[in-house]
mmCIF file of C-alpha atoms in Angstrom:
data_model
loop_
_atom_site.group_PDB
_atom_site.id
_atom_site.type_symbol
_atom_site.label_atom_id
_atom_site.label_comp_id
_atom_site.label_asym_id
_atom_site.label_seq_id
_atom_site.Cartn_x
_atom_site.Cartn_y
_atom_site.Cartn_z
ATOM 1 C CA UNK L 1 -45.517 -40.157 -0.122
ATOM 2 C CA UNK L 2 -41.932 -39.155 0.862
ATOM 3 C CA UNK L 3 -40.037 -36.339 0.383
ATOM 4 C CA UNK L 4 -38.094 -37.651 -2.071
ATOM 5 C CA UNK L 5 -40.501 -39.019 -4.183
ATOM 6 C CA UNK L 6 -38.332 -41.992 -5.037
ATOM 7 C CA UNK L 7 -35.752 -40.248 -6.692
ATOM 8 C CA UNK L 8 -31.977 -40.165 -5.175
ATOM 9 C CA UNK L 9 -31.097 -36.964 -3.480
ATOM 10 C CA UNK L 10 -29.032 -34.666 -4.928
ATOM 11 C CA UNK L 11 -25.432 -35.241 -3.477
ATOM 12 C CA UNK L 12 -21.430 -34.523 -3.931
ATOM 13 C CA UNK L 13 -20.917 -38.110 -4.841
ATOM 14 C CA UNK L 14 -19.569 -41.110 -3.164
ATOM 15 C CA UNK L 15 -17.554 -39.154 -0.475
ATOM 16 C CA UNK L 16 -19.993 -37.476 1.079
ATOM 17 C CA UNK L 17 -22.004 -37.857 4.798
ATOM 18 C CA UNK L 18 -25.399 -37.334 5.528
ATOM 19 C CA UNK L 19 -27.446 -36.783 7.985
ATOM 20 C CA UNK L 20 -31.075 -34.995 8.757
ATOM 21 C CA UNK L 21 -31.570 -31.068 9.488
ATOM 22 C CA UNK L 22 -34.490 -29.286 10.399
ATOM 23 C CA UNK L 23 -34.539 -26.416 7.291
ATOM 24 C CA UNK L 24 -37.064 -23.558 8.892
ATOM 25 C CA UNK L 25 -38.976 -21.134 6.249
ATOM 26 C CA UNK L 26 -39.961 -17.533 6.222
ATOM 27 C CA UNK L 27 -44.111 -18.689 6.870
ATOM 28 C CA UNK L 28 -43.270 -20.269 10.146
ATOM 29 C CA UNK L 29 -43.301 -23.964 9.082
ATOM 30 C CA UNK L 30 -40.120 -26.240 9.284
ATOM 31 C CA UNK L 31 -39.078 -29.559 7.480
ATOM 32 C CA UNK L 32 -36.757 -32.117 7.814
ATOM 33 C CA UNK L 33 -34.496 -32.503 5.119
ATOM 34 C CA UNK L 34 -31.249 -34.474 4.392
ATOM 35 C CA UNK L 35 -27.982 -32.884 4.133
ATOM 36 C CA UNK L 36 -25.135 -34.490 2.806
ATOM 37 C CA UNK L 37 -21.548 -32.871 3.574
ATOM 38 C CA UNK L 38 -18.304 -33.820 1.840
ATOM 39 C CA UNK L 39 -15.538 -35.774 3.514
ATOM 40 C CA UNK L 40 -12.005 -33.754 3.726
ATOM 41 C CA UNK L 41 -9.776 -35.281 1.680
ATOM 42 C CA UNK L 42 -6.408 -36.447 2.992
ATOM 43 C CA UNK L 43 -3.332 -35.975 0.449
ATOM 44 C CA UNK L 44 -0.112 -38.184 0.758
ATOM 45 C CA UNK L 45 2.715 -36.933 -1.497
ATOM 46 C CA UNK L 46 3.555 -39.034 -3.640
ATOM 47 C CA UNK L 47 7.853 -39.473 -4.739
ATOM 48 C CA UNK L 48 8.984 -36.522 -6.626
ATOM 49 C CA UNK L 49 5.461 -34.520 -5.948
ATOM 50 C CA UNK L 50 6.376 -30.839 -4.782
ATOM 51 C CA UNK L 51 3.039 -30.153 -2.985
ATOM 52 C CA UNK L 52 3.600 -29.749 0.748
ATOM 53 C CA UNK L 53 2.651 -32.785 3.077
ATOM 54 C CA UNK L 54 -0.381 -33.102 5.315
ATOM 55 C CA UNK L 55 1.006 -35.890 7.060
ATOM 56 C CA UNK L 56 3.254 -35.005 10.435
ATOM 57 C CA UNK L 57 5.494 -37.623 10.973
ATOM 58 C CA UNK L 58 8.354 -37.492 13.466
ATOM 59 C CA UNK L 59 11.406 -39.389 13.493
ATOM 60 C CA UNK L 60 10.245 -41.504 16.371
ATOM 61 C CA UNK L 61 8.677 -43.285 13.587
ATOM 62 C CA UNK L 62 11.229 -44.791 12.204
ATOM 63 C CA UNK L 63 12.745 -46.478 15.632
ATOM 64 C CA UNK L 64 9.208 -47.729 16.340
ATOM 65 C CA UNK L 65 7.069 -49.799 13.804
ATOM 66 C CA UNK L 66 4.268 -49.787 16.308
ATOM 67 C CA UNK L 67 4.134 -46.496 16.025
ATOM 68 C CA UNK L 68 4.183 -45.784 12.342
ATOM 69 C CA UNK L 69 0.727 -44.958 10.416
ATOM 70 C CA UNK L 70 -0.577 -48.639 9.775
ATOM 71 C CA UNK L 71 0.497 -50.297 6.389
ATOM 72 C CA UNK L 72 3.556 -48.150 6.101
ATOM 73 C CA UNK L 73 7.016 -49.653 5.449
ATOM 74 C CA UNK L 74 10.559 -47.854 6.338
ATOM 75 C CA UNK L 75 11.003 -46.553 2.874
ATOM 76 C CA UNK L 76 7.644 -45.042 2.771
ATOM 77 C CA UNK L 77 8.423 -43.395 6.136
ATOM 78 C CA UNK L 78 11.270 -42.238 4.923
ATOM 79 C CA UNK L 79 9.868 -41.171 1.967
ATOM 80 C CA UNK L 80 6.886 -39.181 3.666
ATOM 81 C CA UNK L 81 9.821 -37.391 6.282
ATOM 82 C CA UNK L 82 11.939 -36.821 3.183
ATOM 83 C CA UNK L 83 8.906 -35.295 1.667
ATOM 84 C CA UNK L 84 8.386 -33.381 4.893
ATOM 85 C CA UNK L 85 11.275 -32.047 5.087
ATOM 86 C CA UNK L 86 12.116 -31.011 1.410
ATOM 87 C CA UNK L 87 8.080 -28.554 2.357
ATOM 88 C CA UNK L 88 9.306 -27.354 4.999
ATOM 89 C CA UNK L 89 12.511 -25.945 3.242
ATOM 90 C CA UNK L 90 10.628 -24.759 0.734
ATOM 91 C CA UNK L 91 8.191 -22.992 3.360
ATOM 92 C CA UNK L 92 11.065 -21.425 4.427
ATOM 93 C CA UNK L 93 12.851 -20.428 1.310
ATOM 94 C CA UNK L 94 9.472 -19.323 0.340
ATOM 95 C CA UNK L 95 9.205 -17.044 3.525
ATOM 96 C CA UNK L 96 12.573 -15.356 2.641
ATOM 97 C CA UNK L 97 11.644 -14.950 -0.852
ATOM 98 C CA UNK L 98 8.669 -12.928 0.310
ATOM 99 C CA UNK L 99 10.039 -11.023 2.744
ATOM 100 C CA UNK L 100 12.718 -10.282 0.369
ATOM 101 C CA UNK L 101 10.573 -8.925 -2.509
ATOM 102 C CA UNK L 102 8.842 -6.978 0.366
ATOM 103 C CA UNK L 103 11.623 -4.928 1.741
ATOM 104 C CA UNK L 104 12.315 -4.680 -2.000
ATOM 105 C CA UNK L 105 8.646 -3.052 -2.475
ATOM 106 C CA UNK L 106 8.699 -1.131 0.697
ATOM 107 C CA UNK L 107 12.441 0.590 -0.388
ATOM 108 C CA UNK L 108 10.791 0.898 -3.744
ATOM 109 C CA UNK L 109 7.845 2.762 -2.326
ATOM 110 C CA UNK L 110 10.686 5.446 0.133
ATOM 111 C CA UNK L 111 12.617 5.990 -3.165
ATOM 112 C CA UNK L 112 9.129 7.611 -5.251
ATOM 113 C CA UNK L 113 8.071 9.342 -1.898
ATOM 114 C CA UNK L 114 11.600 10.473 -1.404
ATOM 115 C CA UNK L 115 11.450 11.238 -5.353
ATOM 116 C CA UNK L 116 7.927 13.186 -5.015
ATOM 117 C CA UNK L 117 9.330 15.201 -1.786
ATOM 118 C CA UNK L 118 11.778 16.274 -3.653
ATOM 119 C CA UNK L 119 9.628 17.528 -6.716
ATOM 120 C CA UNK L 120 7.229 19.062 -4.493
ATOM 121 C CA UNK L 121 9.910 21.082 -2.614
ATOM 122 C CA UNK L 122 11.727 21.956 -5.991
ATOM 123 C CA UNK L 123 7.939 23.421 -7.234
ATOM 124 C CA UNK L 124 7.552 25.414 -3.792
ATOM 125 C CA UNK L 125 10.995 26.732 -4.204
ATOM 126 C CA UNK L 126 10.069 27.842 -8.090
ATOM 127 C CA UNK L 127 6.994 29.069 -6.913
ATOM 128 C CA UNK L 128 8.831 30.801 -4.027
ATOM 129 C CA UNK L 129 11.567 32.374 -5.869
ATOM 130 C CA UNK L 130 8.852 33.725 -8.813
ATOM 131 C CA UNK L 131 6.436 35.335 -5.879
ATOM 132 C CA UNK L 132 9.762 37.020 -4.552
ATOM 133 C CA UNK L 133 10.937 38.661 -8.390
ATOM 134 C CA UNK L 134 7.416 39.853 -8.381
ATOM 135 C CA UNK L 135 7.467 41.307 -5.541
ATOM 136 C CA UNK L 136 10.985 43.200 -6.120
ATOM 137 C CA UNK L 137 9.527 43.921 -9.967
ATOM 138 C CA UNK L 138 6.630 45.423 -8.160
ATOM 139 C CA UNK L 139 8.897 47.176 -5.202
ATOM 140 C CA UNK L 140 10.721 48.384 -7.921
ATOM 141 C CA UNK L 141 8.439 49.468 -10.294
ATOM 142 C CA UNK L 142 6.560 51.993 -7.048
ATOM 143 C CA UNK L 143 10.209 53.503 -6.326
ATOM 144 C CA UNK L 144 10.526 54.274 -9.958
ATOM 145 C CA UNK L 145 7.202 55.887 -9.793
ATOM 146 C CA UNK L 146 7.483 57.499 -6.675
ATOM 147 C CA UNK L 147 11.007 59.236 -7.967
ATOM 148 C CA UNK L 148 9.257 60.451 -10.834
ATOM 149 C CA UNK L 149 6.540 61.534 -8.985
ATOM 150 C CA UNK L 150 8.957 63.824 -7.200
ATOM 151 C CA UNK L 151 10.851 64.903 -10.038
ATOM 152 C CA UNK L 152 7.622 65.859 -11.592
ATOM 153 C CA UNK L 153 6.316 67.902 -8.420
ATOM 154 C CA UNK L 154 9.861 69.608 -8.228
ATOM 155 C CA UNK L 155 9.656 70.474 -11.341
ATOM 156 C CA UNK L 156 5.912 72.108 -11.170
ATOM 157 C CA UNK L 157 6.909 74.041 -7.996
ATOM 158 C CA UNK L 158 8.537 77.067 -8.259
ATOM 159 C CA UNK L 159 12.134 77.194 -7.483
ATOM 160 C CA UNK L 160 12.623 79.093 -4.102
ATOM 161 C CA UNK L 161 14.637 82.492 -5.721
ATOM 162 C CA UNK L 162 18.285 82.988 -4.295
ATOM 163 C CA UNK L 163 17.639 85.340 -1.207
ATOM 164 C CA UNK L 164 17.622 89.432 -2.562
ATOM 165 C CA UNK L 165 19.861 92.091 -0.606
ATOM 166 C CA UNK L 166 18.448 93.769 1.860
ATOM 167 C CA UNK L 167 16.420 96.891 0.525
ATOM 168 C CA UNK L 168 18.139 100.144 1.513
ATOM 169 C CA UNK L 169 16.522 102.941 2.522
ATOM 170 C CA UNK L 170 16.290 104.897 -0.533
ATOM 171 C CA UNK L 171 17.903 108.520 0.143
ATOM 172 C CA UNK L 172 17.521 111.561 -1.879
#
């Protein structure tokens, strides 16, 4: 009995290939089995279509039947080079756009890191200018209680007394 067991493999339809692979399995034994791959499809724009061409035709072309694409008249040709071109514009216009709406990102991007420098440095200097009124609130506050301190110590101490005469002998 064959692999197949009669029945059709399974496939991708009528534009596909086949051919036979060996398919190897995790116990050791291998198998032949048939593949079937999918022909690339060619595309050829059709008049008025906007997708890009995958046909490169040169203007040599048009000089030389013989060395057109076979089965293709002069206004085909110039259809497919109109085509051509009209792609490659818009590959190009396409390139600008981008690179256009990039810078426009990127500047974006400098102008809300510019934007968050700024707000970060505006918070440090805040922050910077609070730490320093504490700090003269503070330097303040310890002269204050250092002058009091005095005053209170002068006023504890006794008060040198204004220098007394000399004694005199006392005579009788």
């Amino acid at each position: 009995m064959s692999d197949t067991d009669g029945k059709k493999p399974l496939g991708l339809g009528g534009g596909s290939r086949s051919g036979q692979v060996k398919q190897s399995f995790s116990h050791g034994r291998t198998k032949s089995v048939l593949v079937e791959t999918k022909r690339k499809r060619v595309v050829v724009p059709k008049p008025g279509a906007s997708g890009s061409s995958t046909t490169t035709s040169s203007p040599s072309h048009l000089g030389d039947p013989a060395k057109r694409p076979a089965g293709i008249s002069d206004a085909e040709m110039e259809r497919r080079l109109a085509a051509l071109r009209a792609a490659k514009l818009r590959e190009v216009e396409d390139a600008k756009r981008r690179a256009d709406e990039e810078r426009q990102r990127e500047e974006e991007r400098q102008r809300r890191r510019e934007e968050l420098e700024a707000k970060e440095r505006e918070e440090r200097e805040r922050a910077e200018a609070l730490r320093q009124k504490a700090e003269d609130e503070e330097r303040a506050r310890r002269e204050a209680e250092e002058a009091t301190r005095r005053a209170e110590e002068a006023k504890r101490a006794p008060a040198p007394a204004a220098p007394q005469p000399a004694a005199r002998p006392f005579h009788s």
